[in-house]
XYZ file of C-alpha atoms in Angstrom:
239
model
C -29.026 187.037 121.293
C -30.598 184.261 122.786
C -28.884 181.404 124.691
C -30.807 182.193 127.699
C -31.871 185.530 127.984
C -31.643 186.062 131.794
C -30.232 189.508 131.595
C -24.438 178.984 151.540
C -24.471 177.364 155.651
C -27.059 174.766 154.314
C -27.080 176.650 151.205
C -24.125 176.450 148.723
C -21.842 179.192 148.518
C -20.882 180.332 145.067
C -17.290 178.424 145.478
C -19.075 174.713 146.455
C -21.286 175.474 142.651
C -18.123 175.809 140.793
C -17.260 172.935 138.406
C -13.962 170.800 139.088
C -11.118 171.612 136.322
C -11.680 174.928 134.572
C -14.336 175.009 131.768
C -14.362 176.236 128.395
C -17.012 177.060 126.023
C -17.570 174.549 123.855
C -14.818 172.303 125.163
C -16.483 172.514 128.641
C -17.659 168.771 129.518
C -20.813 168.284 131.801
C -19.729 167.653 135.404
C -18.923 164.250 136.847
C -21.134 164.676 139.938
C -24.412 165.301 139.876
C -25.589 168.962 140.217
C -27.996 169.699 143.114
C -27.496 172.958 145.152
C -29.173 172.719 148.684
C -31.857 175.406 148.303
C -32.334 177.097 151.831
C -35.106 179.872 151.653
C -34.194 181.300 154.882
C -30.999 182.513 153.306
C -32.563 184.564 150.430
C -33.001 188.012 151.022
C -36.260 190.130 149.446
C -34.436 192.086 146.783
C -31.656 191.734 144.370
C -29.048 194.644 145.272
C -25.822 193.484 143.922
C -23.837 196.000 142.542
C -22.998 194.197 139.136
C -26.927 192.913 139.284
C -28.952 194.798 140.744
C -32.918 194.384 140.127
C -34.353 197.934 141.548
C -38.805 197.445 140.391
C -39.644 199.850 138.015
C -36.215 200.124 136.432
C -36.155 199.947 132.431
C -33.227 199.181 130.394
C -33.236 199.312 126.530
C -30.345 197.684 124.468
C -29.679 197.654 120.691
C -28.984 194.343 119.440
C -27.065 194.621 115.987
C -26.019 191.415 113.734
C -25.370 191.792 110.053
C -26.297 195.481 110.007
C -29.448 194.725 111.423
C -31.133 196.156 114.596
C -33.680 195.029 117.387
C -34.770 196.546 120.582
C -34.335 194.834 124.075
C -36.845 196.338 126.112
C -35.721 194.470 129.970
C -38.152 195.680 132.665
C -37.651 194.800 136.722
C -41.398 194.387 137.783
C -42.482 194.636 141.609
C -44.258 191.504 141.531
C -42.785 188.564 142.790
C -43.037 184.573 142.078
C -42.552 182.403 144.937
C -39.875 179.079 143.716
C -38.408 176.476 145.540
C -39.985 178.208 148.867
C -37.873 181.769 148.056
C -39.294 184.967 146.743
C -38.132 185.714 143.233
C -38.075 189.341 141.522
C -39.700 189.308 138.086
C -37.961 190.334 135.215
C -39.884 191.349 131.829
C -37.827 191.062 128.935
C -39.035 191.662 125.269
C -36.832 191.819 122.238
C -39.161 193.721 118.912
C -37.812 194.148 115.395
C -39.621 197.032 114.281
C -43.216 197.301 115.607
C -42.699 192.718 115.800
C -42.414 191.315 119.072
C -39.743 188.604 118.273
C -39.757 187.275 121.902
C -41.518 187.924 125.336
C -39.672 186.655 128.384
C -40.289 186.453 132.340
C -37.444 185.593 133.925
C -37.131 184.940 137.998
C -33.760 186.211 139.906
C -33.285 186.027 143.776
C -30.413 186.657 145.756
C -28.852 185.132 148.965
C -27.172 186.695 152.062
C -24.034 186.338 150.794
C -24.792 188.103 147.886
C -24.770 185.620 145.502
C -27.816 186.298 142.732
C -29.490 183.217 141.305
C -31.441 182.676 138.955
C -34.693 180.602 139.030
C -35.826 180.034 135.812
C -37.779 181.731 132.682
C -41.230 181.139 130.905
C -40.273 182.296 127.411
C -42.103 183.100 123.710
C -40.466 182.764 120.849
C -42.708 184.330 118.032
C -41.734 182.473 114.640
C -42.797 182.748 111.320
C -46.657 181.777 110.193
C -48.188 182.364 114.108
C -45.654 179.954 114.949
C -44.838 180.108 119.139
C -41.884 178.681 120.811
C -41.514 177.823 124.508
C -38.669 176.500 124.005
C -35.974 177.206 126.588
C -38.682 177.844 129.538
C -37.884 175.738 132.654
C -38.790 176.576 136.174
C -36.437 175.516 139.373
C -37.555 172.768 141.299
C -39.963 171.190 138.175
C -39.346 168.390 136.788
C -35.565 168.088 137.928
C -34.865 171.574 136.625
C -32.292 173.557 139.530
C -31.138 177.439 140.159
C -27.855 178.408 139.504
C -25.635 181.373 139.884
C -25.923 184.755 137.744
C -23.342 186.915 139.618
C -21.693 186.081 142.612
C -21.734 188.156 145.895
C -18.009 188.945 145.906
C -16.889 188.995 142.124
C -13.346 187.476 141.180
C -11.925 185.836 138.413
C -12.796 182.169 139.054
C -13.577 178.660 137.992
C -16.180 177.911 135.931
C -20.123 177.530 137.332
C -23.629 177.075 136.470
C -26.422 179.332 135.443
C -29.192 176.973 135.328
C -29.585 173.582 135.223
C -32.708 171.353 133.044
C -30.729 168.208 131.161
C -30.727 168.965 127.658
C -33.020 171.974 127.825
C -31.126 175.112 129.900
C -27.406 174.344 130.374
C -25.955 177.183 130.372
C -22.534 178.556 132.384
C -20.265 181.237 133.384
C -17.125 182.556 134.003
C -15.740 185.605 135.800
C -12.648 186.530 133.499
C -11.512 189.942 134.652
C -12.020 192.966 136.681
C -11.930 196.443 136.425
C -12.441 196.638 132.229
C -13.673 199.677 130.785
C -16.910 200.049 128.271
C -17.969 202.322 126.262
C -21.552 202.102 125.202
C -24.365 204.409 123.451
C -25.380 205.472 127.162
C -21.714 206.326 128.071
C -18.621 205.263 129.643
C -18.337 202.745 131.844
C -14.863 201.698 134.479
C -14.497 198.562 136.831
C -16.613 196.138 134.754
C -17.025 192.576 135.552
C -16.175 190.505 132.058
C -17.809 187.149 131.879
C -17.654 184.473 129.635
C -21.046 182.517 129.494
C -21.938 179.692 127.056
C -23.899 177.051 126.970
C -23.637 172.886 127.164
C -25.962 172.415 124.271
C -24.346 174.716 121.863
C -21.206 175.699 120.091
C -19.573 179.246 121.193
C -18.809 181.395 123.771
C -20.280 184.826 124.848
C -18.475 187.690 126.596
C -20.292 190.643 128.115
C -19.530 193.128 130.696
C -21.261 194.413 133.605
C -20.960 197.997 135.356
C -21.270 198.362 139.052
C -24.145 200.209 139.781
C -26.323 199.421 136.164
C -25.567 195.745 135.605
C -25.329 194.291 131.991
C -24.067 197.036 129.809
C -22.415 194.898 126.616
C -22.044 191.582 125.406
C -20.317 190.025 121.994
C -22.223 186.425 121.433
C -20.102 183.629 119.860
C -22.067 185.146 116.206
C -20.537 188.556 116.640
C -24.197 189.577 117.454
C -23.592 192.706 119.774
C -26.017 194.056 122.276
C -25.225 197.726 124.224
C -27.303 199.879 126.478
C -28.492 202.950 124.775
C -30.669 204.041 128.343
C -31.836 203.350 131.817
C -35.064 204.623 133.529
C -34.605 204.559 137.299
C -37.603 204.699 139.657
């Protein structure tokens, strides 16, 4: 379910990134000022510990991803290598969506997260595996290139709020979010899940808005996309 797949001091805090007015889906209109968070990489930490995101290396998660009666597996994979962006450390992400014994798409996306808690994310060097040996990159950007910037995945302290950027390449990876509400309860193939974080998250290229939910503790557990394409954990394998 692919817009993006991507599961302050000097530096911005998560309330300075927020868009003026409040922003929605498809009637959200690109911001008046230009977009350029100041990128400080002595305010990163090593590891990405949010509760609603956390990136432990060696975790698994699989997800189901159902549209039209039909079923993939999301295979998402926190590595313990690292990529170095913008001057901060970035944990790897390994994502890979397979319908059947197909991969469909194979995804390494970069998160790192500041003192204040805030989790950003960095950027993505995606495959999209099409028909006749056809292969997509399309969507892949990397902060800092070519006038490509971070943006925020899940802030540090979580409340419902204005609208605010994912990532940032003009007219290739526009996409946003919105905290909505707090404390929702899930229920997903893995189990039951209280005090989840609902977003909203679309993007500025395309029609629609998403909503998924993240549990404290696990991180993305369900999301709806503007299709009705639905995606739920069915299992987590912990280090």
């Amino acid at each position: 379910m692919r817009r993006s797949r991507k599961w302050g001091i000097a530096l911005f805090s998560v309330s300075a990134l927020c868009l003026s007015g409040a922003l929605t889906g498809s009637e959200a209109k690109p911001a008046a000022r230009k977009y350029a968070p100041l990128i400080d990489p002595a305010q990163f930490t090593t590891g990405v510990d949010n509760p609603y995101y956390p990136l432990v290396p060696g975790t698994r998660f699989i997800y189901h991803e159902t549209k039209e009666g039909k079923t993939c597996v999301n295979e998402v994979t926190v590595l313990a290598e690292t990529k170095l962006i913008m001057g901060v450390t970035c944990t790897v992400v390994h994502d890979v969506v397979r319908d059947g014994d197909r991969v469909k798409e194979d995804t390494y996306d970069w998160f790192a997260q500041d003192k204040q808690g805030d989790v950003w994310y960095f950027g993505e060097d995606t495959k999209e595996f099409l028909p006749k040996g056809v292969v997509s990159t399309e969507g892949s950007w990397t902060a800092g290139v070519k006038g490509a910037q971070p943006g925020i995945m899940m802030p540090g302290r979580p409340a419902p709020s204005a609208a605010y950027r994912q990532e940032y390449l003009a007219g290739e990876a526009e996409d946003m979010g919105q905290i909505v509400r707090l404390g929702e309860s899930v229920h997903v193939p893995l189990g039951s899940f209280s005090d989840c974080i609902r977003t909203k998250e679309w993007s500025m290229l395309e029609a629609g808005t998403d909503n998924k939910w993240y549990a404290k503790g696990i991180g993305l557990v369900r999301a709806v996309s503007a299709s009705k394409e639905v995606l739920e954990l069915i299992s987590v394998t912990q280090p």
